[in-house]
CSV table of C-alpha atoms and ligand atoms in Angstrom, one decimal:
chain,number,residue,atom,x,y,z
A,1,MET,CA,16.6,-17.7,-5.5
A,2,GLY,CA,16.2,-20.6,-4.3
A,3,GLU,CA,18.3,-19.5,-1.3
A,4,ILE,CA,15.3,-17.6,-0.2
A,5,LYS,CA,12.6,-19.5,-0.8
A,6,ASP,CA,14.5,-22.9,1.1
A,7,ARG,CA,14.5,-20.2,3.8
A,8,PHE,CA,11.2,-18.6,3.4
A,9,LYS,CA,9.5,-22.1,3.4
A,10,ALA,CA,11.7,-22.8,7.3
A,11,GLU,CA,10.9,-19.8,8.9
A,12,THR,CA,6.9,-20.4,7.3
A,13,ASP,CA,6.9,-24.6,9.0
A,14,ILE,CA,8.5,-23.5,12.4
A,15,VAL,CA,5.3,-20.2,12.9
A,16,GLY,CA,2.8,-23.2,11.6
A,17,ALA,CA,3.9,-25.7,14.8
A,18,GLU,CA,3.3,-23.1,17.1
A,19,ILE,CA,0.0,-21.5,16.3
A,20,LYS,CA,-0.9,-25.1,15.3
A,21,GLN,CA,0.2,-25.7,19.2
A,22,LEU,CA,-1.2,-22.2,20.0
A,23,LEU,CA,-5.0,-23.4,19.5
A,24,LYS,CA,-4.8,-26.8,20.6
A,25,GLU,CA,-3.9,-25.1,24.0
A,26,HIS,CA,-6.0,-21.7,23.9
A,27,GLY,CA,-7.9,-21.7,21.0
A,28,THR,CA,-10.9,-21.1,22.8
A,29,LYS,CA,-9.4,-18.5,24.2
A,30,LYS,CA,-11.5,-14.7,23.5
A,31,ILE,CA,-10.1,-11.6,22.2
A,32,GLY,CA,-12.0,-9.4,22.5
A,33,GLU,CA,-16.7,-8.9,22.5
A,34,VAL,CA,-18.2,-7.5,19.6
A,35,GLN,CA,-20.7,-4.9,20.0
A,36,LEU,CA,-24.0,-4.1,17.4
A,37,SER,CA,-22.5,-0.5,16.5
A,38,GLN,CA,-18.9,-2.1,14.3
A,39,VAL,CA,-21.1,-4.2,13.3
A,40,TYR,CA,-22.9,-1.2,11.4
A,41,GLN,CA,-19.2,0.5,11.5
A,42,GLY,CA,-17.1,-1.2,9.2
A,43,MET,CA,-15.9,-3.6,11.6
A,44,ARG,CA,-13.3,-1.1,13.1
A,45,GLY,CA,-11.5,-2.7,15.9
A,46,ILE,CA,-12.9,-6.5,15.6
A,47,THR,CA,-9.9,-8.1,16.0
A,48,GLY,CA,-10.5,-11.2,13.0
A,49,LEU,CA,-7.5,-11.5,10.7
A,50,VAL,CA,-4.1,-12.8,10.4
A,51,SER,CA,-1.2,-10.6,9.4
A,52,GLU,CA,2.4,-11.4,9.8
A,53,THR,CA,4.1,-8.6,8.0
A,54,SER,CA,3.7,-5.5,9.8
A,55,LEU,CA,1.0,-4.1,12.6
A,56,LEU,CA,-0.1,-1.1,13.6
A,57,ASP,CA,-0.4,0.8,17.0
A,58,ALA,CA,-2.8,3.9,17.3
A,59,ASN,CA,-0.2,6.1,18.3
A,60,ASP,CA,3.2,4.5,17.2
A,61,GLY,CA,2.0,3.8,13.6
A,62,ILE,CA,3.2,1.1,12.2
A,63,ARG,CA,6.2,-1.7,12.6
A,64,PHE,CA,7.0,-4.0,10.0
A,65,ARG,CA,8.0,-7.2,12.2
A,66,GLY,CA,8.9,-4.9,15.2
A,67,TYR,CA,10.7,-2.4,13.1
A,68,SER,CA,9.9,1.2,13.4
A,69,ILE,CA,9.6,3.2,10.1
A,70,PRO,CA,12.9,5.7,11.5
A,71,GLU,CA,14.8,2.2,13.0
A,72,LEU,CA,14.8,0.7,9.4
A,73,GLN,CA,16.0,4.3,7.9
A,74,VAL,CA,18.5,3.0,10.3
A,75,LYS,CA,18.7,-0.4,9.9
A,76,LEU,CA,18.2,-1.9,6.2
A,77,PRO,CA,20.9,-1.5,3.1
A,78,LYS,CA,21.0,1.3,1.4
A,79,SER,CA,21.6,1.0,-2.6
A,80,GLU,CA,25.1,2.7,-2.8
A,81,GLY,CA,25.7,6.5,-1.6
A,82,GLY,CA,22.6,6.5,-0.7
A,83,SER,CA,20.7,7.2,2.5
A,84,GLU,CA,17.6,5.9,2.4
A,85,PRO,CA,16.5,2.2,2.7
A,86,LEU,CA,16.2,-0.4,-0.8
A,87,PRO,CA,12.3,-1.6,-0.3
A,88,GLU,CA,14.0,-5.1,-1.9
A,89,GLY,CA,15.1,-4.8,2.6
A,90,LEU,CA,12.4,-4.4,3.7
A,91,PHE,CA,10.2,-6.8,1.4
A,92,LEU,CA,13.1,-9.5,3.1
A,93,LEU,CA,12.4,-8.8,6.6
A,94,MET,CA,8.5,-8.9,6.0
A,95,LEU,CA,8.5,-12.2,4.1
A,96,ILE,CA,11.0,-14.3,6.4
A,97,GLY,CA,11.5,-12.2,9.1
A,98,GLY,CA,14.6,-10.6,10.4
A,99,LEU,CA,17.1,-7.6,8.8
A,100,PRO,CA,18.9,-8.5,5.8
A,101,THR,CA,22.4,-8.4,4.8
A,102,SER,CA,23.5,-6.4,1.8
A,103,ASP,CA,24.6,-9.7,-0.1
A,104,GLU,CA,21.4,-10.7,0.4
A,105,VAL,CA,19.3,-7.4,-0.7
A,106,GLN,CA,21.5,-7.4,-4.2
A,107,ASN,CA,20.8,-10.9,-4.2
A,108,LEU,CA,16.9,-9.7,-4.1
A,109,THR,CA,17.6,-7.2,-6.7
A,110,SER,CA,18.8,-9.5,-9.1
A,111,VAL,CA,16.1,-11.6,-8.8
A,112,TRP,CA,13.8,-9.1,-9.6
A,113,GLN,CA,15.9,-8.3,-12.7
A,114,ARG,CA,15.6,-12.0,-13.8
A,115,ARG,CA,11.8,-12.5,-13.8
A,116,SER,CA,10.9,-8.9,-14.7
A,117,HIS,CA,10.2,-10.2,-18.4
A,118,VAL,CA,6.6,-8.6,-19.9
A,119,PRO,CA,4.8,-10.4,-22.1
A,120,ASN,CA,4.3,-8.5,-25.2
A,121,HIS,CA,0.0,-9.5,-25.1
A,122,VAL,CA,0.4,-7.0,-21.7
A,123,PHE,CA,1.5,-4.3,-23.9
A,124,ALA,CA,-1.0,-4.7,-26.7
A,125,THR,CA,-3.7,-4.7,-23.8
A,126,ILE,CA,-3.4,-1.6,-22.7
A,127,GLU,CA,-2.2,0.2,-25.8
A,128,ALA,CA,-6.1,-1.4,-26.2
A,129,LEU,CA,-8.1,1.1,-24.0
A,130,PRO,CA,-8.4,4.6,-23.8
A,131,ILE,CA,-5.1,6.8,-23.3
A,132,ALA,CA,-8.2,8.6,-21.0
A,133,THR,CA,-8.1,5.7,-19.1
A,134,HIS,CA,-8.1,6.7,-15.8
A,135,PRO,CA,-3.9,4.7,-15.0
A,136,MET,CA,-5.0,2.5,-11.9
A,137,THR,CA,-7.6,1.4,-13.5
A,138,GLN,CA,-5.2,0.7,-16.3
A,139,PHE,CA,-2.8,-1.1,-13.7
A,140,VAL,CA,-5.2,-3.8,-13.1
A,141,ILE,CA,-6.2,-4.7,-16.6
A,142,ALA,CA,-2.6,-5.3,-16.8
A,143,ILE,CA,-1.7,-7.0,-13.7
A,144,MET,CA,-5.4,-9.1,-15.4
A,145,ALA,CA,-4.0,-9.3,-19.0
A,146,LEU,CA,-0.4,-10.9,-16.9
A,147,GLN,CA,-2.6,-13.6,-15.6
A,148,THR,CA,-1.9,-15.9,-18.1
A,149,GLU,CA,2.0,-16.1,-16.5
A,150,SER,CA,0.9,-17.4,-13.5
A,151,GLN,CA,2.5,-20.6,-12.1
A,152,PHE,CA,-0.8,-20.9,-9.8
A,153,SER,CA,-3.2,-21.5,-11.4
A,154,ARG,CA,-1.3,-23.6,-14.5
A,155,LYS,CA,-0.3,-25.5,-11.7
A,156,TYR,CA,-3.8,-25.6,-9.5
A,157,ALA,CA,-5.5,-26.9,-13.5
A,158,GLY,CA,-3.2,-29.6,-13.9
A,159,GLY,CA,-3.4,-30.9,-9.5
A,160,LEU,CA,-2.1,-29.5,-7.4
A,161,ASN,CA,-1.5,-30.8,-3.9
A,162,LYS,CA,-2.7,-29.0,-0.9
A,163,LYS,CA,1.2,-29.6,0.9
A,164,ASP,CA,2.3,-27.3,-3.0
A,165,TYR,CA,-0.5,-24.7,-2.7
A,166,TRP,CA,2.2,-21.8,-1.4
A,167,GLU,CA,6.0,-22.7,-3.8
A,168,ALA,CA,3.1,-21.7,-6.7
A,169,THR,CA,2.2,-18.8,-4.6
A,170,PHE,CA,6.0,-17.9,-3.7
A,171,ASP,CA,6.9,-18.1,-7.1
A,172,ASP,CA,4.2,-16.5,-8.5
A,173,ALA,CA,4.5,-12.9,-6.3
A,174,MET,CA,8.0,-12.7,-7.0
A,175,ASP,CA,7.5,-13.1,-10.8
A,176,LEU,CA,4.6,-10.5,-9.5
A,177,ILE,CA,6.6,-8.5,-8.3
A,178,ALA,CA,9.7,-8.5,-10.5
A,179,ARG,CA,7.0,-7.0,-13.9
A,180,LEU,CA,5.3,-4.6,-11.6
A,181,PRO,CA,7.5,-1.5,-12.4
A,182,ARG,CA,7.5,-2.1,-16.0
A,183,VAL,CA,4.0,-2.2,-16.2
A,184,ALA,CA,3.6,1.4,-14.0
A,185,ALA,CA,5.9,3.0,-15.9
A,186,TYR,CA,4.7,2.2,-19.9
A,187,ILE,CA,1.1,2.7,-18.6
A,188,TYR,CA,3.1,6.4,-17.7
A,189,ARG,CA,5.2,6.8,-20.7
A,190,ARG,CA,2.2,6.0,-23.0
A,191,LYS,CA,0.0,8.5,-21.2
A,192,TYR,CA,2.0,11.4,-20.7
A,193,LYS,CA,5.5,11.1,-22.3
A,194,ASN,CA,4.1,10.6,-26.1
A,195,GLY,CA,4.5,7.4,-26.3
A,196,GLU,CA,7.9,6.9,-25.7
A,197,HIS,CA,9.5,3.6,-23.2
A,198,ILE,CA,12.3,3.7,-21.8
A,199,GLN,CA,13.9,0.4,-21.4
A,200,PRO,CA,15.1,-1.0,-17.9
A,201,ASN,CA,19.1,-0.3,-16.6
A,202,GLY,CA,19.7,-3.8,-15.8
A,203,LEU,CA,22.3,-2.6,-12.6
A,204,LEU,CA,20.0,-0.6,-10.9
A,205,ASP,CA,18.0,-1.9,-7.9
A,206,TRP,CA,14.0,-2.2,-7.9
A,207,ALA,CA,12.8,1.2,-6.7
A,208,GLY,CA,16.7,3.3,-9.2
A,209,ASN,CA,14.8,1.4,-12.1
A,210,PHE,CA,11.8,2.1,-11.6
A,211,ALA,CA,12.4,6.2,-11.1
A,212,HIS,CA,14.0,5.7,-14.6
A,213,MET,CA,11.7,4.0,-16.2
A,214,LEU,CA,9.4,6.6,-15.5
A,215,GLY,CA,12.4,8.7,-17.4
A,216,TYR,CA,13.2,10.1,-13.8
A,217,GLU,CA,17.6,9.8,-13.7
A,218,ASP,CA,17.9,12.9,-10.7
A,219,GLU,CA,19.2,11.1,-7.9
A,220,GLY,CA,16.7,12.7,-5.9
A,221,PHE,CA,14.3,11.1,-7.0
A,222,MET,CA,15.6,8.0,-6.9
A,223,GLU,CA,16.2,8.2,-3.2
A,224,LEU,CA,12.9,9.4,-3.6
A,225,MET,CA,11.7,6.1,-5.2
A,226,ARG,CA,13.6,3.8,-2.3
A,227,LEU,CA,11.4,5.8,0.7
A,228,TYR,CA,8.5,5.8,-1.5
A,229,MET,CA,8.4,2.0,-2.2
A,230,THR,CA,9.5,1.3,1.6
A,231,ILE,CA,6.9,3.7,3.1
A,232,HIS,CA,4.0,2.4,1.5
A,233,ALA,CA,4.5,-1.2,1.5
A,234,ASP,CA,2.2,-2.3,4.2
A,235,HIS,CA,-0.4,-1.8,6.8
A,236,GLU,CA,-1.2,-4.7,9.0
A,237,GLY,CA,-4.2,-6.4,7.3
A,238,GLY,CA,-7.3,-4.9,7.8
A,239,ASN,CA,-6.6,-2.0,5.3
A,240,VAL,CA,-9.0,-2.5,2.0
A,241,SER,CA,-6.1,-3.5,-0.4
A,242,ALA,CA,-4.1,-6.0,1.5
A,243,HIS,CA,-7.6,-7.0,3.3
A,244,ALA,CA,-8.7,-7.3,-0.2
A,245,THR,CA,-6.1,-9.3,-2.0
A,246,HIS,CA,-5.7,-12.3,1.4
A,247,LEU,CA,-9.9,-12.4,0.7
A,248,VAL,CA,-9.3,-13.1,-2.4
A,249,GLY,CA,-6.6,-14.9,-2.0
A,250,SER,CA,-8.4,-17.0,0.7
A,251,ALA,CA,-10.6,-18.4,-2.7
A,252,LEU,CA,-6.9,-19.9,-3.9
A,253,SER,CA,-7.7,-17.1,-6.6
A,254,ASP,CA,-4.0,-17.7,-7.5
A,255,PRO,CA,-1.5,-14.1,-6.5
A,256,TYR,CA,-2.1,-11.9,-10.3
A,257,LEU,CA,-5.9,-12.1,-9.9
A,258,SER,CA,-5.9,-11.4,-5.9
A,259,PHE,CA,-2.6,-8.5,-6.3
A,260,ALA,CA,-5.6,-7.3,-8.9
A,261,ALA,CA,-7.9,-7.6,-6.0
A,262,GLY,CA,-6.2,-5.0,-4.4
A,263,MET,CA,-5.9,-2.7,-6.4
A,264,ASN,CA,-9.0,-1.7,-7.6
A,265,GLY,CA,-9.1,-1.4,-3.8
A,266,LEU,CA,-6.5,0.4,-3.5
A,267,ALA,CA,-8.1,3.2,-6.1
A,268,GLY,CA,-10.4,3.8,-3.9
A,269,PRO,CA,-10.3,8.0,-2.3
A,270,LEU,CA,-11.1,6.9,1.1
A,271,HIS,CA,-7.5,4.6,0.6
A,272,GLY,CA,-5.0,5.3,-1.9
A,273,LEU,CA,-6.7,7.8,-3.8
A,274,ALA,CA,-6.2,9.7,-1.4
A,275,ASN,CA,-2.7,10.9,-2.2
A,276,GLN,CA,-3.7,12.1,-6.2
A,277,GLU,CA,-6.9,13.6,-4.1
A,278,VAL,CA,-4.6,15.5,-1.9
A,279,ILE,CA,-2.1,17.5,-4.4
A,280,LYS,CA,-4.9,18.2,-6.5
A,281,TRP,CA,-6.9,20.2,-3.4
A,282,ILE,CA,-3.3,22.3,-2.9
A,283,PHE,CA,-3.7,22.7,-6.1
A,284,GLU,CA,-7.0,24.0,-6.4
A,285,MET,CA,-6.5,26.4,-3.0
A,286,ARG,CA,-3.7,28.0,-5.1
A,287,GLU,CA,-5.9,28.2,-7.9
A,288,GLU,CA,-8.2,30.1,-6.1
A,289,LEU,CA,-6.2,31.8,-3.7
A,290,LYS,CA,-4.3,33.3,-6.7
A,291,THR,CA,-0.6,31.6,-4.7
A,292,GLU,CA,1.3,29.7,-4.6
A,293,LEU,CA,2.3,29.9,-0.4
A,294,PRO,CA,-1.0,30.6,0.9
A,295,THR,CA,-1.2,31.9,4.4
A,296,LYS,CA,-1.9,29.6,7.1
A,297,GLU,CA,-5.1,31.8,7.4
A,298,GLN,CA,-6.2,31.6,3.9
A,299,ILE,CA,-5.5,27.6,3.9
A,300,THR,CA,-7.6,27.6,7.7
A,301,GLU,CA,-10.7,29.3,5.2
A,302,TYR,CA,-10.3,26.9,2.7
A,303,VAL,CA,-10.1,24.4,4.7
A,304,LYS,CA,-13.4,25.7,6.2
A,305,LYS,CA,-15.5,26.2,2.4
A,306,THR,CA,-13.8,22.0,2.0
A,307,LEU,CA,-16.1,21.2,4.5
A,308,SER,CA,-18.9,24.0,4.8
A,309,GLU,CA,-19.1,21.3,1.0
A,310,GLY,CA,-19.2,18.5,2.7
A,311,LYS,CA,-16.2,16.9,1.5
A,312,VAL,CA,-14.1,15.4,3.5
A,313,VAL,CA,-10.4,17.3,3.9
A,314,PRO,CA,-7.5,14.7,2.0
A,315,GLY,CA,-4.9,12.8,3.9
A,316,TYR,CA,-5.9,13.6,7.2
A,317,GLY,CA,-7.8,11.3,9.1
A,318,HIS,CA,-7.2,7.5,9.4
A,319,ALA,CA,-9.8,4.4,11.0
A,320,VAL,CA,-6.9,3.3,13.4
A,321,LEU,CA,-3.7,5.4,13.5
A,322,ARG,CA,-4.8,8.3,16.4
A,323,LYS,CA,-1.2,10.5,15.4
A,324,THR,CA,0.8,11.7,13.0
A,325,ASP,CA,1.7,8.6,10.6
A,326,PRO,CA,5.3,8.5,11.1
A,327,ARG,CA,4.7,7.6,7.1
A,328,PHE,CA,4.0,11.3,6.7
A,329,THR,CA,6.2,12.0,9.2
A,330,ALA,CA,9.0,10.2,7.6
A,331,GLN,CA,8.7,12.5,4.5
A,332,MET,CA,8.8,15.6,6.0
A,333,GLU,CA,12.3,14.5,6.3
A,334,PHE,CA,12.8,13.9,3.0
A,335,GLY,CA,11.5,17.4,2.2
A,336,LYS,CA,13.6,19.1,4.7
A,337,LYS,CA,16.6,17.5,3.8
A,338,HIS,CA,16.0,18.4,-0.6
A,339,MET,CA,13.3,20.8,-1.1
A,340,PRO,CA,12.9,23.5,2.3
A,341,GLU,CA,12.7,25.9,0.0
A,342,ASP,CA,9.9,24.3,-2.5
A,343,PRO,CA,7.0,26.1,-1.5
A,344,LEU,CA,4.5,23.3,-2.6
A,345,VAL,CA,6.0,21.7,0.5
A,346,GLN,CA,5.6,24.5,2.5
A,347,THR,CA,2.2,25.2,2.2
A,348,VAL,CA,1.4,20.9,2.8
A,349,TRP,CA,4.0,21.8,6.1
A,350,ASN,CA,1.8,24.5,6.9
A,351,VAL,CA,-1.3,23.2,5.9
A,352,TYR,CA,-0.3,20.4,9.1
A,353,GLU,CA,0.0,24.0,11.2
A,354,ALA,CA,-3.6,24.8,10.0
A,355,VAL,CA,-6.4,21.2,10.1
A,356,PRO,CA,-5.8,19.7,12.8
A,357,PRO,CA,-7.4,22.1,15.0
A,358,ILE,CA,-9.9,22.3,12.3
A,359,LEU,CA,-11.2,18.4,12.1
A,360,LYS,CA,-10.6,18.8,16.7
A,361,SER,CA,-13.3,21.2,16.1
A,362,LEU,CA,-16.4,19.2,14.4
A,363,GLY,CA,-16.1,16.8,17.3
A,364,LYS,CA,-16.4,13.6,15.6
A,365,VAL,CA,-13.5,12.9,14.0
A,366,LYS,CA,-11.0,10.5,15.7
A,367,ASN,CA,-7.4,11.3,14.3
A,368,PRO,CA,-7.6,14.8,13.1
A,369,TRP,CA,-3.7,14.1,11.7
A,370,PRO,CA,-2.1,13.7,8.8
A,371,ASN,CA,-2.3,10.8,7.3
A,372,VAL,CA,0.6,8.6,4.7
A,373,ASP,CA,-0.6,10.4,1.9
A,374,ALA,CA,-1.0,14.6,2.8
A,375,HIS,CA,2.7,14.5,2.2
A,376,SER,CA,3.9,12.2,-1.1
A,377,GLY,CA,2.5,14.7,-3.7
A,378,ALA,CA,4.4,17.7,-2.7
A,379,LEU,CA,7.4,15.4,-2.9
A,380,LEU,CA,6.3,14.2,-6.7
A,381,VAL,CA,5.9,17.8,-8.1
A,382,HIS,CA,9.5,18.9,-6.5
A,383,TYR,CA,11.2,16.6,-9.0
A,384,GLY,CA,8.7,17.2,-12.4
A,385,MET,CA,6.0,14.5,-11.1
A,386,VAL,CA,3.1,15.9,-11.8
A,387,GLU,CA,0.6,13.8,-13.0
A,388,TYR,CA,-1.7,13.8,-9.7
A,389,ASP,CA,-4.3,10.6,-11.6
A,390,PHE,CA,-0.7,8.6,-11.8
A,391,TYR,CA,0.0,8.4,-7.7
A,392,THR,CA,-1.8,5.5,-7.2
A,393,VAL,CA,-0.6,3.5,-9.7
A,394,LEU,CA,2.9,4.4,-7.6
A,395,PHE,CA,1.2,3.3,-3.7
A,396,GLY,CA,0.2,0.4,-6.3
A,397,VAL,CA,3.4,-0.8,-7.0
A,398,SER,CA,4.7,0.1,-2.8
A,399,ARG,CA,1.6,-2.5,-1.5
A,400,SER,CA,2.2,-5.1,-4.0
A,401,LEU,CA,5.5,-5.8,-1.6
A,402,GLY,CA,2.9,-6.8,1.6
A,403,VAL,CA,0.1,-7.8,0.2
A,404,LEU,CA,2.0,-10.6,-1.8
A,405,ALA,CA,4.7,-10.5,0.6
A,406,SER,CA,1.5,-11.8,3.1
A,407,LEU,CA,-0.2,-14.1,0.4
A,408,CYS,CA,2.5,-15.8,1.1
A,409,TRP,CA,2.4,-16.4,4.3
A,410,ASP,CA,-1.2,-17.3,3.5
A,411,ARG,CA,-0.9,-20.5,2.4
A,412,ALA,CA,1.8,-21.3,3.4
A,413,LEU,CA,0.3,-20.7,6.7
A,414,SER,CA,-2.8,-23.1,4.8
A,415,PHE,CA,-5.5,-20.9,5.8
A,416,PRO,CA,-8.4,-20.7,4.6
A,417,LEU,CA,-11.3,-20.1,2.7
A,418,GLU,CA,-12.5,-16.0,4.5
A,419,ARG,CA,-15.9,-16.5,5.2
A,420,PRO,CA,-17.5,-14.0,7.7
A,421,LYS,CA,-21.4,-14.7,8.9
A,422,SER,CA,-23.1,-11.5,8.2
A,423,ILE,CA,-27.1,-10.5,9.2
A,424,THR,CA,-29.8,-8.5,8.1
A,425,THR,CA,-30.9,-5.4,10.1
A,426,ASP,CA,-34.3,-7.3,10.1
A,427,LEU,CA,-33.1,-9.7,12.3
A,428,VAL,CA,-31.3,-7.8,14.8
A,429,LYS,CA,-34.4,-6.5,15.2
A,430,LYS,CA,-36.3,-10.0,16.0
A,431,TRP,CA,-32.9,-10.7,18.2
A,432,LEU,CA,-33.5,-7.4,19.9
A,433,LYS,CA,-37.1,-8.7,21.3
A,434,GLY,CA,-35.8,-11.4,22.3
A,435,GLU,CA,-38.0,-13.4,19.0
A,436,GLU,CA,-34.2,-14.6,17.0
A,437,GLU,CA,-31.2,-15.5,18.3
A,438,ILE,CA,-28.0,-14.1,15.8
A,439,TRP,CA,-25.1,-17.3,15.0
A,440,GLY,CA,-22.3,-17.9,13.4
A,441,GLU,CA,-22.7,-20.1,10.4
B,1,AMX,N1,-11.9,15.1,7.0
B,1,AMX,C1,-13.6,15.6,7.0
B,1,AMX,N2,-14.0,15.3,7.5
B,1,AMX,C2,-13.2,13.5,8.4
B,1,AMX,C3,-12.4,13.6,8.2
B,1,AMX,C4,-11.5,14.7,7.0
B,1,AMX,N3,-9.8,13.6,6.2
B,1,AMX,N4,-11.7,12.4,8.8
B,1,AMX,C5,-12.6,11.4,9.3
B,1,AMX,N5,-14.0,12.3,9.1
B,1,AMX,C6,-15.6,12.5,9.3
B,1,AMX,C7,-15.9,11.0,8.7
B,1,AMX,O1,-16.1,11.6,7.3
B,1,AMX,C8,-17.4,11.1,9.3
B,1,AMX,O2,-18.1,11.4,9.7
B,1,AMX,P1,-19.8,11.9,9.8
B,1,AMX,O3,-19.7,10.1,11.2
B,1,AMX,O4,-20.0,12.5,9.3
B,1,AMX,O5,-20.3,10.1,8.1
B,1,AMX,C9,-15.8,10.7,10.9
B,1,AMX,O6,-15.4,11.9,11.4
B,1,AMX,C10,-15.6,10.2,11.1
B,1,AMX,O7,-14.8,9.7,10.8
B,1,AMX,P2,-13.4,8.4,11.4
B,1,AMX,O8,-14.6,7.5,12.4
B,1,AMX,O9,-12.7,9.3,12.3
B,1,AMX,O10,-13.4,8.2,9.8
B,1,AMX,P3,-13.3,7.3,9.4
B,1,AMX,O11,-12.2,5.4,10.7
B,1,AMX,O12,-15.2,6.4,9.2
B,1,AMX,O13,-12.9,7.3,7.8
B,1,AMX,C11,-11.2,8.0,6.8
B,1,AMX,C12,-11.2,7.1,7.9
B,1,AMX,C13,-9.4,7.9,6.7
B,1,AMX,C14,-11.3,7.3,5.4
B,1,AMX,C15,-11.4,9.0,6.5
B,1,AMX,O14,-10.3,10.1,7.5
B,1,AMX,C16,-11.4,9.9,5.7
B,1,AMX,O15,-12.1,10.0,4.9
B,1,AMX,N6,-10.3,10.7,5.4
B,1,AMX,C17,-10.3,11.8,4.1
B,1,AMX,C18,-9.6,11.0,3.4
B,1,AMX,C19,-7.9,10.3,3.1
B,1,AMX,O16,-6.9,10.4,3.8
B,1,AMX,N7,-7.9,8.2,3.0
B,1,AMX,C20,-6.4,8.3,3.1
B,1,AMX,C21,-6.4,7.5,4.1
B,1,AMX,C22,-4.7,6.5,4.1
B,1,AMX,C23,-5.0,5.5,3.3
B,1,AMX,O17,-5.5,4.7,3.3
B,1,AMX,N8,-4.2,5.8,1.7
């Protein structure tokens, strides 16, 4: 553990010094102009954040410290006999930069195993909720219950030197990531498996152990979890879950409070909840058409019906991406390798052929291609995880890797409170008439 922390500190010191110099020399350089429409339309295209862990290209998709998903599938360490990357490796890459060795990844697995204890009051808090409570709500409440363990919050109350914020943040991030699989698996077993819980297996890696605690021992499912936890981890800094975690963290709210905020954002249907919406939509289509494998023509008609009801086609479109999401492609490859004959998986592929031309024909959808959520559910159903209400929790466990690595960087680089300027439409009208100016605070 000490070694990871030392390397992180050394790396952030170097980057911190570079940023200082860079701002001294170029701090007043303009990097873009903001149009009035962008202010009203979700700040699309406004560059206003720094997030060191990953960068999204509209056409190439996500790159983690410069590496694409296909590259990482080759270069990151795997479990023995496995072929999917271990998410521990991706975390180290995002946290420190540079591809980790197998030994470094194994070391992190042991660190997280040692730090994975979840206090009983967290389980009692979950148990106090009605069983019908959505798994994401249970997940967020459990994270809040875990906040009693925050070292940042305890040390801050005791008078923490600014220079040491990063270290307490780092410790909280490690503890929280280590604990999340146990919390998530507890919610799953409580809600869907009669509360028959499964103890952790200390011999397994982080994602393999998560699969085990969920109740899935199939090696294929464990490999899926390793892939799933890797590809959902980060998508640069502006998406709702990453941005919310960063924003709340900028108030020096500890990592538990900050991550819970991010998870509340992930629970929205335009963000992480889309993965449950996709499979629900496909199940409803199959039921209405009374077939397991609808034809492309039938799918086309069903998509048109969805749109005519004023609904979005879940799993399609993206705020930044303009091509098929490489995270979709990685899952499609997994499907081709492990379950090419599965009718649900084939339906996902048929939907992929049917939807883009229809969305394109609407003329307003900027990206007609599938995103990560269009595929994930079908793979999970294949292994028996049919409880789609739970899927966003899986996404959330994975997302902790990226947003908490980023939060460590935020504190190490001493990023300040985030506080953009907002305006009123009344001010806009006066500004357009030349009566008032729009100034930043
Ligand atoms: N189906 C139908 N209409 C869509 C659409 C889709 N999949 N994607 C975009 N549109 C519509 C928008 O609703 C908007 O319509 P409006 O002008 O009548 O309000 C118009 O096309 C323009 O939108 P956009 O600029 O292309 O997208 P955006 O940046 O505003 O929103 C997103 C992006 C993801 C919210 C949107 O594509 C969407 O709602 N997709 C379906 C939900 C989904 O899959 N979300 C998951 C995203 C990935 C993730 O975060 N996990």
